[in-house]
């Protein structure tokens, strides 16, 4: 007995394509024709928008906050744009925090010092110059010609200041 074939068209997401093929093979599909369709500019824009929605959803899922009951008269596009704006602000703040932490790590070996004291010394024509050197390059007899003060040390590095009545170079 001859059974007429039925024709179906499916639009499948590329990540689900292989599992889709396996599943339809199990039910007896024997002939598959793949069509390559040119992706238009409109479709590309819709993919970008879809990706943006996905990113916003991931962002919101990370934030474990109490969710209020949504109001029905609020425009979803406005909320979406506001979330994108807040994400950009958050990213800028994260970058600033990373930058500030790097600066803090650079300044930490110098300890707490007052800029007011440095300014008072400048008025008296005493200038402070900050130096970093390795322990093996730091010779106390060489620095005895100058007024120096070791601020801090670690395994390999010495942080010290040199006081000089000359103008800084």
PDB file of C-alpha atoms in Angstrom:
ATOM      1  CA  UNK A   1       0.000   0.000   0.000  1.00  0.00           C
ATOM      2  CA  UNK A   2       1.338   3.456  -0.951  1.00  0.00           C
ATOM      3  CA  UNK A   3       0.942   6.190   1.642  1.00  0.00           C
ATOM      4  CA  UNK A   4       1.176   9.776   0.391  1.00  0.00           C
ATOM      5  CA  UNK A   5       3.957  11.856   1.930  1.00  0.00           C
ATOM      6  CA  UNK A   6       3.179  14.932   3.922  1.00  0.00           C
ATOM      7  CA  UNK A   7       5.404  17.970   3.751  1.00  0.00           C
ATOM      8  CA  UNK A   8       6.302  20.018   6.836  1.00  0.00           C
ATOM      9  CA  UNK A   9       8.486  23.074   7.264  1.00  0.00           C
ATOM     10  CA  UNK A  10      10.311  23.729  10.535  1.00  0.00           C
ATOM     11  CA  UNK A  11      12.280  26.692  11.710  1.00  0.00           C
ATOM     12  CA  UNK A  12      14.824  25.331  14.198  1.00  0.00           C
ATOM     13  CA  UNK A  13      17.256  27.151  16.484  1.00  0.00           C
ATOM     14  CA  UNK A  14      20.793  26.096  15.510  1.00  0.00           C
ATOM     15  CA  UNK A  15      21.685  24.794  18.988  1.00  0.00           C
ATOM     16  CA  UNK A  16      18.658  22.480  18.975  1.00  0.00           C
ATOM     17  CA  UNK A  17      19.051  21.303  15.373  1.00  0.00           C
ATOM     18  CA  UNK A  18      20.903  18.010  16.000  1.00  0.00           C
ATOM     19  CA  UNK A  19      18.584  16.867  18.780  1.00  0.00           C
ATOM     20  CA  UNK A  20      15.586  17.815  16.603  1.00  0.00           C
ATOM     21  CA  UNK A  21      16.921  15.669  13.735  1.00  0.00           C
ATOM     22  CA  UNK A  22      17.463  12.715  16.063  1.00  0.00           C
ATOM     23  CA  UNK A  23      13.940  12.983  17.434  1.00  0.00           C
ATOM     24  CA  UNK A  24      12.228  13.146  14.031  1.00  0.00           C
ATOM     25  CA  UNK A  25      14.328  10.231  12.776  1.00  0.00           C
ATOM     26  CA  UNK A  26      12.921   8.157  15.648  1.00  0.00           C
ATOM     27  CA  UNK A  27       9.379   8.753  14.357  1.00  0.00           C
ATOM     28  CA  UNK A  28      10.281   7.716  10.831  1.00  0.00           C
ATOM     29  CA  UNK A  29      11.117  10.814   8.815  1.00  0.00           C
ATOM     30  CA  UNK A  30      13.218   9.690   5.880  1.00  0.00           C
ATOM     31  CA  UNK A  31      13.901  12.729   3.699  1.00  0.00           C
ATOM     32  CA  UNK A  32      15.104  16.100   4.929  1.00  0.00           C
ATOM     33  CA  UNK A  33      15.861  19.095   2.738  1.00  0.00           C
ATOM     34  CA  UNK A  34      17.699  21.968   4.342  1.00  0.00           C
ATOM     35  CA  UNK A  35      17.113  25.434   2.962  1.00  0.00           C
ATOM     36  CA  UNK A  36      19.714  28.101   3.309  1.00  0.00           C
ATOM     37  CA  UNK A  37      17.942  31.397   3.653  1.00  0.00           C
ATOM     38  CA  UNK A  38      19.788  34.678   3.489  1.00  0.00           C
ATOM     39  CA  UNK A  39      19.541  36.536   6.764  1.00  0.00           C
ATOM     40  CA  UNK A  40      18.184  40.013   6.226  1.00  0.00           C
ATOM     41  CA  UNK A  41      19.167  43.164   8.090  1.00  0.00           C
ATOM     42  CA  UNK A  42      15.822  43.088   9.917  1.00  0.00           C
ATOM     43  CA  UNK A  43      16.455  39.550  11.182  1.00  0.00           C
ATOM     44  CA  UNK A  44      19.959  40.513  12.332  1.00  0.00           C
ATOM     45  CA  UNK A  45      18.514  43.450  14.283  1.00  0.00           C
ATOM     46  CA  UNK A  46      15.947  41.155  15.867  1.00  0.00           C
ATOM     47  CA  UNK A  47      18.715  38.703  16.871  1.00  0.00           C
ATOM     48  CA  UNK A  48      20.621  41.579  18.508  1.00  0.00           C
ATOM     49  CA  UNK A  49      17.491  42.646  20.368  1.00  0.00           C
ATOM     50  CA  UNK A  50      16.835  39.063  21.445  1.00  0.00           C
ATOM     51  CA  UNK A  51      20.417  38.767  22.722  1.00  0.00           C
ATOM     52  CA  UNK A  52      19.978  42.032  24.620  1.00  0.00           C
ATOM     53  CA  UNK A  53      16.817  40.683  26.240  1.00  0.00           C
ATOM     54  CA  UNK A  54      18.679  37.521  27.198  1.00  0.00           C
ATOM     55  CA  UNK A  55      21.519  39.534  28.735  1.00  0.00           C
ATOM     56  CA  UNK A  56      19.065  41.640  30.733  1.00  0.00           C
ATOM     57  CA  UNK A  57      17.345  38.509  32.003  1.00  0.00           C
ATOM     58  CA  UNK A  58      20.672  37.020  33.113  1.00  0.00           C
ATOM     59  CA  UNK A  59      21.547  40.306  34.808  1.00  0.00           C
ATOM     60  CA  UNK A  60      18.230  40.387  36.652  1.00  0.00           C
ATOM     61  CA  UNK A  61      18.490  36.725  37.713  1.00  0.00           C
ATOM     62  CA  UNK A  62      21.834  37.442  39.414  1.00  0.00           C
ATOM     63  CA  UNK A  63      20.202  40.108  41.552  1.00  0.00           C
ATOM     64  CA  UNK A  64      18.428  38.226  44.323  1.00  0.00           C
ATOM     65  CA  UNK A  65      16.008  40.980  45.295  1.00  0.00           C
ATOM     66  CA  UNK A  66      12.395  40.956  46.330  1.00  0.00           C
ATOM     67  CA  UNK A  67      10.318  41.537  43.229  1.00  0.00           C
ATOM     68  CA  UNK A  68       7.265  43.728  43.507  1.00  0.00           C
ATOM     69  CA  UNK A  69       4.120  42.873  41.619  1.00  0.00           C
ATOM     70  CA  UNK A  70       4.522  44.535  38.212  1.00  0.00           C
ATOM     71  CA  UNK A  71       2.142  47.294  37.243  1.00  0.00           C
ATOM     72  CA  UNK A  72       0.238  46.555  34.066  1.00  0.00           C
ATOM     73  CA  UNK A  73       0.415  50.089  32.677  1.00  0.00           C
ATOM     74  CA  UNK A  74       4.226  50.252  32.493  1.00  0.00           C
ATOM     75  CA  UNK A  75       5.902  50.132  29.089  1.00  0.00           C
ATOM     76  CA  UNK A  76       8.290  47.179  28.915  1.00  0.00           C
ATOM     77  CA  UNK A  77      10.568  48.926  26.427  1.00  0.00           C
ATOM     78  CA  UNK A  78      11.132  51.789  28.856  1.00  0.00           C
ATOM     79  CA  UNK A  79      12.014  49.346  31.615  1.00  0.00           C
ATOM     80  CA  UNK A  80      14.337  47.445  29.281  1.00  0.00           C
ATOM     81  CA  UNK A  81      16.146  50.648  28.254  1.00  0.00           C
ATOM     82  CA  UNK A  82      16.444  51.726  31.894  1.00  0.00           C
ATOM     83  CA  UNK A  83      17.981  48.349  32.823  1.00  0.00           C
ATOM     84  CA  UNK A  84      20.498  48.646  29.961  1.00  0.00           C
ATOM     85  CA  UNK A  85      21.398  52.131  31.217  1.00  0.00           C
ATOM     86  CA  UNK A  86      21.837  50.832  34.781  1.00  0.00           C
ATOM     87  CA  UNK A  87      23.998  47.951  33.538  1.00  0.00           C
ATOM     88  CA  UNK A  88      26.312  50.417  31.797  1.00  0.00           C
ATOM     89  CA  UNK A  89      26.503  52.530  34.946  1.00  0.00           C
ATOM     90  CA  UNK A  90      27.279  49.435  37.016  1.00  0.00           C
ATOM     91  CA  UNK A  91      30.039  48.405  34.590  1.00  0.00           C
ATOM     92  CA  UNK A  92      31.601  51.878  34.785  1.00  0.00           C
ATOM     93  CA  UNK A  93      31.496  51.726  38.585  1.00  0.00           C
ATOM     94  CA  UNK A  94      33.099  48.261  38.569  1.00  0.00           C
ATOM     95  CA  UNK A  95      35.897  49.528  36.324  1.00  0.00           C
ATOM     96  CA  UNK A  96      36.394  52.537  38.584  1.00  0.00           C
ATOM     97  CA  UNK A  97      36.529  50.240  41.631  1.00  0.00           C
ATOM     98  CA  UNK A  98      39.173  48.067  39.960  1.00  0.00           C
ATOM     99  CA  UNK A  99      41.194  51.176  39.097  1.00  0.00           C
ATOM    100  CA  UNK A 100      40.884  52.566  42.631  1.00  0.00           C
ATOM    101  CA  UNK A 101      41.941  49.220  44.132  1.00  0.00           C
ATOM    102  CA  UNK A 102      45.052  49.218  41.926  1.00  0.00           C
ATOM    103  CA  UNK A 103      45.890  52.737  43.074  1.00  0.00           C
ATOM    104  CA  UNK A 104      45.330  51.701  46.687  1.00  0.00           C
ATOM    105  CA  UNK A 105      47.709  48.757  46.283  1.00  0.00           C
ATOM    106  CA  UNK A 106      50.352  51.089  44.845  1.00  0.00           C
ATOM    107  CA  UNK A 107      49.957  53.572  47.701  1.00  0.00           C
ATOM    108  CA  UNK A 108      49.634  51.036  50.523  1.00  0.00           C
ATOM    109  CA  UNK A 109      53.388  50.484  51.131  1.00  0.00           C
ATOM    110  CA  UNK A 110      53.815  54.223  51.686  1.00  0.00           C
ATOM    111  CA  UNK A 111      51.487  54.223  54.684  1.00  0.00           C
ATOM    112  CA  UNK A 112      49.524  57.251  55.827  1.00  0.00           C
ATOM    113  CA  UNK A 113      51.117  60.602  55.174  1.00  0.00           C
ATOM    114  CA  UNK A 114      49.755  64.093  55.049  1.00  0.00           C
ATOM    115  CA  UNK A 115      49.932  66.262  51.955  1.00  0.00           C
ATOM    116  CA  UNK A 116      49.776  69.274  54.277  1.00  0.00           C
ATOM    117  CA  UNK A 117      53.105  68.314  55.866  1.00  0.00           C
ATOM    118  CA  UNK A 118      54.673  67.882  52.419  1.00  0.00           C
ATOM    119  CA  UNK A 119      53.414  71.354  51.432  1.00  0.00           C
ATOM    120  CA  UNK A 120      54.831  72.877  54.645  1.00  0.00           C
ATOM    121  CA  UNK A 121      58.211  71.304  53.898  1.00  0.00           C
ATOM    122  CA  UNK A 122      58.117  72.686  50.344  1.00  0.00           C
ATOM    123  CA  UNK A 123      57.572  76.180  51.749  1.00  0.00           C
ATOM    124  CA  UNK A 124      60.744  75.658  53.784  1.00  0.00           C
ATOM    125  CA  UNK A 125      62.575  74.537  50.591  1.00  0.00           C
ATOM    126  CA  UNK A 126      62.751  70.914  51.682  1.00  0.00           C
ATOM    127  CA  UNK A 127      61.542  68.555  49.031  1.00  0.00           C
ATOM    128  CA  UNK A 128      60.528  64.944  49.474  1.00  0.00           C
ATOM    129  CA  UNK A 129      61.264  62.439  46.741  1.00  0.00           C
ATOM    130  CA  UNK A 130      59.785  58.964  46.893  1.00  0.00           C
ATOM    131  CA  UNK A 131      61.844  55.949  45.788  1.00  0.00           C
ATOM    132  CA  UNK A 132      61.379  52.233  45.369  1.00  0.00           C
ATOM    133  CA  UNK A 133      64.355  49.916  44.991  1.00  0.00           C
ATOM    134  CA  UNK A 134      65.312  46.307  45.520  1.00  0.00           C
ATOM    135  CA  UNK A 135      66.993  45.324  48.762  1.00  0.00           C
ATOM    136  CA  UNK A 136      70.228  44.423  47.003  1.00  0.00           C
ATOM    137  CA  UNK A 137      70.409  47.868  45.322  1.00  0.00           C
ATOM    138  CA  UNK A 138      69.782  49.761  48.550  1.00  0.00           C
ATOM    139  CA  UNK A 139      73.030  50.649  50.286  1.00  0.00           C
ATOM    140  CA  UNK A 140      72.746  52.446  53.584  1.00  0.00           C
ATOM    141  CA  UNK A 141      76.280  53.894  53.210  1.00  0.00           C
ATOM    142  CA  UNK A 142      75.305  55.475  49.869  1.00  0.00           C
ATOM    143  CA  UNK A 143      72.170  56.945  51.371  1.00  0.00           C
ATOM    144  CA  UNK A 144      74.056  58.234  54.417  1.00  0.00           C
ATOM    145  CA  UNK A 145      75.130  61.224  52.269  1.00  0.00           C
ATOM    146  CA  UNK A 146      71.465  62.190  52.096  1.00  0.00           C
ATOM    147  CA  UNK A 147      68.638  62.382  54.551  1.00  0.00           C
ATOM    148  CA  UNK A 148      66.635  59.242  53.890  1.00  0.00           C
ATOM    149  CA  UNK A 149      63.937  57.398  55.722  1.00  0.00           C
ATOM    150  CA  UNK A 150      62.811  53.864  54.998  1.00  0.00           C
ATOM    151  CA  UNK A 151      59.018  53.832  54.924  1.00  0.00           C
ATOM    152  CA  UNK A 152      58.417  50.099  54.458  1.00  0.00           C
ATOM    153  CA  UNK A 153      60.026  46.867  53.309  1.00  0.00           C
ATOM    154  CA  UNK A 154      58.884  43.580  51.918  1.00  0.00           C
ATOM    155  CA  UNK A 155      60.810  40.493  50.809  1.00  0.00           C
ATOM    156  CA  UNK A 156      62.438  42.139  47.783  1.00  0.00           C
ATOM    157  CA  UNK A 157      61.625  45.846  47.847  1.00  0.00           C
ATOM    158  CA  UNK A 158      62.406  48.882  49.974  1.00  0.00           C
ATOM    159  CA  UNK A 159      60.221  51.985  49.902  1.00  0.00           C
ATOM    160  CA  UNK A 160      62.042  55.091  51.101  1.00  0.00           C
ATOM    161  CA  UNK A 161      61.990  58.864  50.877  1.00  0.00           C
ATOM    162  CA  UNK A 162      64.839  61.277  50.317  1.00  0.00           C
ATOM    163  CA  UNK A 163      64.713  64.774  51.799  1.00  0.00           C
ATOM    164  CA  UNK A 164      66.522  67.367  49.749  1.00  0.00           C
ATOM    165  CA  UNK A 165      66.920  71.138  49.928  1.00  0.00           C
ATOM    166  CA  UNK A 166      67.236  71.193  46.127  1.00  0.00           C
ATOM    167  CA  UNK A 167      64.420  71.488  43.659  1.00  0.00           C
ATOM    168  CA  UNK A 168      63.061  68.138  42.522  1.00  0.00           C
ATOM    169  CA  UNK A 169      64.350  66.941  39.162  1.00  0.00           C
TER     170      UNK A 169
END
